[in-house]
Amino acid sequence: MAEKKRKLVVGWFSFTCSEDSTILFTELLNDHLKEWKKMIEFRHVKVLKSHNRLENLDVAFVEGAISSEKQKEELQRIRDNSKYLVAVGACACSGQPSASRNQFVSEEINFKVFWFLEHFDYSQKVRKLSDFVKVDDEVLGCPMDPDLFLKVLEKYLKICTTEK
Ligand code: SF4
C-alpha cells in the first residue's frame, strides 16, 4: 500500500531558563521555514503565535528546568498530551545551570534565596525534566546544539508522519 504522509504536530515549551534554545530555534526558521511549513504543524509555539493548542502533539520539545509545583503540573499536562517528549538544552536535560541555586551555601546568598522562596511559588530544589516525566530524547548543549536538534526532528518526522 502507498505511504501517505501527514504533518508532524509539534509543541515548543520553556520553563526556568534563559530561553536561548528558543532563540536558536527561531534562527533555524530563517533557513528551514519554507520546507517545515509543508511538513510540520506548529500547534503550540508561543514564540511564533498567540493562539496555541496543547492536545494531541506528536512531539513536545521542552526547554528549561522545573522550579515550582505549578511548572511540575504543567510539564505533566504536556507529557499527557504528547506521544514523545524531548528535553532541549542542559537545563532541561540535567537541571544545570538553572539548578545552581540548589548548591548555594553562603548565608548571605541563602538569605536572598529564602526571600524569593517565601515570596514566590518556587520549590526548594530546581529539577531536570526526567525527575518528573518520561523523556524520550535529549538535545544536549547550553544552549542546544542546532545540528543535534535537526537530527532529532528528522527522526520524529520519519517515525510519526508515515502512515501505512
Ligand atoms: S541550557 Fe544554557 S542556554 Fe539553555 S536555558 Fe539553560 S542556561 Fe540557558
mmCIF file of C-alpha atoms and ligand atoms in Angstrom:
data_model
loop_
_atom_site.group_PDB
_atom_site.id
_atom_site.type_symbol
_atom_site.label_atom_id
_atom_site.label_comp_id
_atom_site.label_asym_id
_atom_site.label_seq_id
_atom_site.Cartn_x
_atom_site.Cartn_y
_atom_site.Cartn_z
ATOM 1 C CA MET A 1 0.000 0.000 0.000
ATOM 2 C CA ALA A 2 1.295 3.507 -0.826
ATOM 3 C CA GLU A 3 2.606 5.564 2.059
ATOM 4 C CA LYS A 4 0.570 8.621 2.984
ATOM 5 C CA LYS A 5 2.429 11.447 4.692
ATOM 6 C CA ARG A 6 0.871 13.719 7.275
ATOM 7 C CA LYS A 7 2.298 16.681 9.135
ATOM 8 C CA LEU A 8 4.302 16.267 12.337
ATOM 9 C CA VAL A 9 2.418 18.025 15.147
ATOM 10 C CA VAL A 10 4.901 19.875 17.341
ATOM 11 C CA GLY A 11 4.896 21.888 20.554
ATOM 12 C CA TRP A 12 7.706 24.019 21.991
ATOM 13 C CA PHE A 13 7.737 24.901 25.698
ATOM 14 C CA SER A 14 10.036 26.850 28.030
ATOM 15 C CA PHE A 15 10.366 26.580 31.793
ATOM 16 C CA THR A 16 13.062 28.047 34.090
ATOM 17 C CA CYS A 17 15.852 29.091 31.753
ATOM 18 C CA SER A 18 17.318 31.850 29.601
ATOM 19 C CA GLU A 19 15.374 30.692 26.501
ATOM 20 C CA ASP A 20 18.500 30.685 24.341
ATOM 21 C CA SER A 21 17.474 27.407 22.699
ATOM 22 C CA THR A 22 14.210 29.120 21.716
ATOM 23 C CA ILE A 23 16.270 31.848 20.080
ATOM 24 C CA LEU A 24 18.318 29.235 18.200
ATOM 25 C CA PHE A 25 15.087 27.515 17.135
ATOM 26 C CA THR A 26 13.756 30.779 15.655
ATOM 27 C CA GLU A 27 17.127 31.324 13.951
ATOM 28 C CA LEU A 28 16.742 27.910 12.293
ATOM 29 C CA LEU A 29 13.456 29.145 10.813
ATOM 30 C CA ASN A 30 15.484 31.533 8.633
ATOM 31 C CA ASP A 31 16.786 28.524 6.709
ATOM 32 C CA HIS A 32 14.022 25.962 7.186
ATOM 33 C CA LEU A 33 10.609 27.700 7.475
ATOM 34 C CA LYS A 34 9.588 27.150 3.849
ATOM 35 C CA GLU A 35 10.376 23.447 3.959
ATOM 36 C CA TRP A 36 8.985 22.945 7.517
ATOM 37 C CA LYS A 37 5.645 24.603 6.691
ATOM 38 C CA LYS A 38 4.936 21.689 4.352
ATOM 39 C CA MET A 39 5.889 19.022 6.908
ATOM 40 C CA ILE A 40 5.212 20.452 10.374
ATOM 41 C CA GLU A 41 2.193 21.855 12.203
ATOM 42 C CA PHE A 42 3.406 24.165 14.977
ATOM 43 C CA ARG A 43 0.427 23.607 17.270
ATOM 44 C CA HIS A 44 1.818 25.148 20.475
ATOM 45 C CA VAL A 45 4.752 27.525 19.987
ATOM 46 C CA LYS A 46 4.194 30.747 21.949
ATOM 47 C CA VAL A 47 7.195 32.491 20.412
ATOM 48 C CA LEU A 48 5.552 32.151 16.963
ATOM 49 C CA LYS A 49 1.848 32.735 17.663
ATOM 50 C CA SER A 50 -0.667 33.747 20.331
ATOM 51 C CA HIS A 51 -3.364 31.079 19.754
ATOM 52 C CA ASN A 52 -1.937 27.748 20.861
ATOM 53 C CA ARG A 53 -3.457 24.313 21.447
ATOM 54 C CA LEU A 54 -1.946 21.603 23.588
ATOM 55 C CA GLU A 55 -3.854 18.479 22.629
ATOM 56 C CA ASN A 56 -2.526 15.534 20.571
ATOM 57 C CA LEU A 57 1.048 16.626 19.983
ATOM 58 C CA ASP A 58 3.414 14.193 18.296
ATOM 59 C CA VAL A 59 6.496 15.760 19.865
ATOM 60 C CA ALA A 60 6.851 18.252 22.697
ATOM 61 C CA PHE A 61 10.236 19.998 22.759
ATOM 62 C CA VAL A 62 10.784 21.254 26.295
ATOM 63 C CA GLU A 63 13.473 23.728 27.342
ATOM 64 C CA GLY A 64 14.403 24.718 30.903
ATOM 65 C CA ALA A 65 14.405 23.209 34.389
ATOM 66 C CA ILE A 66 11.449 22.774 36.737
ATOM 67 C CA SER A 67 11.416 25.149 39.710
ATOM 68 C CA SER A 68 7.858 25.141 41.071
ATOM 69 C CA GLU A 69 4.881 22.888 41.733
ATOM 70 C CA LYS A 70 2.917 24.759 39.054
ATOM 71 C CA GLN A 71 5.636 24.061 36.470
ATOM 72 C CA LYS A 72 5.664 20.402 37.506
ATOM 73 C CA GLU A 73 1.904 20.170 36.882
ATOM 74 C CA GLU A 74 2.241 21.952 33.534
ATOM 75 C CA LEU A 75 5.030 19.571 32.495
ATOM 76 C CA GLN A 76 2.799 16.616 33.353
ATOM 77 C CA ARG A 77 -0.005 18.130 31.247
ATOM 78 C CA ILE A 78 2.400 18.450 28.311
ATOM 79 C CA ARG A 79 3.532 14.825 28.790
ATOM 80 C CA ASP A 80 -0.104 13.633 28.885
ATOM 81 C CA ASN A 81 -0.776 15.374 25.557
ATOM 82 C CA SER A 82 2.361 14.250 23.686
ATOM 83 C CA LYS A 83 3.454 10.983 22.100
ATOM 84 C CA TYR A 84 7.108 11.913 22.581
ATOM 85 C CA LEU A 85 8.825 14.428 24.833
ATOM 86 C CA VAL A 86 12.298 15.794 24.026
ATOM 87 C CA ALA A 87 14.400 17.676 26.601
ATOM 88 C CA VAL A 88 16.164 20.610 24.914
ATOM 89 C CA GLY A 89 19.340 22.138 26.362
ATOM 90 C CA ALA A 90 21.356 21.441 29.503
ATOM 91 C CA CYS A 91 18.803 22.906 31.960
ATOM 92 C CA ALA A 92 16.088 20.524 30.751
ATOM 93 C CA CYS A 93 18.445 17.522 30.440
ATOM 94 C CA SER A 94 20.470 17.859 33.646
ATOM 95 C CA GLY A 95 18.917 20.761 35.597
ATOM 96 C CA GLN A 96 22.158 22.782 35.380
ATOM 97 C CA PRO A 97 22.922 25.634 35.215
ATOM 98 C CA SER A 98 19.396 26.722 36.243
ATOM 99 C CA ALA A 99 19.641 24.390 39.258
ATOM 100 C CA SER A 100 22.835 26.016 40.568
ATOM 101 C CA ARG A 101 20.895 27.586 43.453
ATOM 102 C CA ASN A 102 20.489 24.040 44.849
ATOM 103 C CA GLN A 103 24.178 24.232 45.830
ATOM 104 C CA PHE A 104 24.269 27.749 47.321
ATOM 105 C CA VAL A 105 25.851 27.684 50.791
ATOM 106 C CA SER A 106 26.821 31.205 51.811
ATOM 107 C CA GLU A 107 24.476 32.618 54.467
ATOM 108 C CA GLU A 108 24.022 35.871 52.614
ATOM 109 C CA ILE A 109 23.038 34.090 49.408
ATOM 110 C CA ASN A 110 20.818 31.752 51.358
ATOM 111 C CA PHE A 111 19.028 34.750 52.907
ATOM 112 C CA LYS A 112 18.300 36.174 49.439
ATOM 113 C CA VAL A 113 17.223 32.802 48.109
ATOM 114 C CA PHE A 114 14.924 32.272 51.103
ATOM 115 C CA TRP A 115 13.289 35.645 50.460
ATOM 116 C CA PHE A 116 12.424 34.558 46.918
ATOM 117 C CA LEU A 117 11.300 31.129 48.094
ATOM 118 C CA GLU A 118 8.988 32.742 50.664
ATOM 119 C CA HIS A 119 7.513 35.381 48.350
ATOM 120 C CA PHE A 120 7.135 33.422 45.128
ATOM 121 C CA ASP A 121 5.875 29.999 44.153
ATOM 122 C CA TYR A 122 9.277 28.269 43.961
ATOM 123 C CA SER A 123 10.215 24.739 45.004
ATOM 124 C CA GLN A 124 13.088 24.156 47.418
ATOM 125 C CA LYS A 125 15.073 22.480 44.611
ATOM 126 C CA VAL A 126 15.290 23.051 40.864
ATOM 127 C CA ARG A 127 14.995 19.768 38.945
ATOM 128 C CA LYS A 128 15.569 18.306 35.489
ATOM 129 C CA LEU A 129 12.586 17.111 33.410
ATOM 130 C CA SER A 130 13.308 13.394 33.832
ATOM 131 C CA ASP A 131 12.867 13.737 37.618
ATOM 132 C CA PHE A 132 9.139 14.077 36.898
ATOM 133 C CA VAL A 133 8.242 12.660 33.466
ATOM 134 C CA LYS A 134 9.498 10.189 30.865
ATOM 135 C CA VAL A 135 11.937 11.875 28.461
ATOM 136 C CA ASP A 136 12.263 10.143 25.087
ATOM 137 C CA ASP A 137 15.238 12.090 23.707
ATOM 138 C CA GLU A 138 17.713 14.772 24.702
ATOM 139 C CA VAL A 139 19.186 17.630 22.665
ATOM 140 C CA LEU A 140 22.301 18.459 24.662
ATOM 141 C CA GLY A 141 24.163 21.769 24.730
ATOM 142 C CA CYS A 142 23.995 25.106 26.525
ATOM 143 C CA PRO A 143 22.230 26.334 24.514
ATOM 144 C CA MET A 144 21.138 23.320 22.437
ATOM 145 C CA ASP A 145 23.316 22.037 19.597
ATOM 146 C CA PRO A 146 21.263 23.036 16.495
ATOM 147 C CA ASP A 147 22.622 20.119 14.419
ATOM 148 C CA LEU A 148 21.537 17.688 17.108
ATOM 149 C CA PHE A 149 18.099 19.317 17.192
ATOM 150 C CA LEU A 150 17.772 18.889 13.410
ATOM 151 C CA LYS A 151 18.728 15.201 13.727
ATOM 152 C CA VAL A 152 16.128 14.598 16.450
ATOM 153 C CA LEU A 153 13.472 16.471 14.438
ATOM 154 C CA GLU A 154 14.311 14.349 11.392
ATOM 155 C CA LYS A 155 13.976 11.194 13.488
ATOM 156 C CA TYR A 156 10.443 12.081 14.612
ATOM 157 C CA LEU A 157 9.429 13.247 11.135
ATOM 158 C CA LYS A 158 10.264 9.718 9.987
ATOM 159 C CA ILE A 159 8.602 7.947 12.900
ATOM 160 C CA CYS A 160 5.397 9.967 13.119
ATOM 161 C CA THR A 161 4.432 11.156 9.664
ATOM 162 C CA THR A 162 4.351 7.972 7.635
ATOM 163 C CA GLU A 163 1.020 6.208 7.856
ATOM 164 C CA LYS A 164 0.758 2.871 6.108
HETATM 165 S S1 SF4 B 1 20.731 25.199 28.806
HETATM 166 FE FE1 SF4 B 1 22.013 27.016 28.884
HETATM 167 S S2 SF4 B 1 21.292 28.284 27.253
HETATM 168 FE FE2 SF4 B 1 19.724 26.764 27.649
HETATM 169 S S3 SF4 B 1 18.361 27.726 29.095
HETATM 170 FE FE3 SF4 B 1 19.853 26.612 30.288
HETATM 171 S S4 SF4 B 1 21.405 28.127 30.715
HETATM 172 FE FE4 SF4 B 1 20.229 28.945 29.074
#
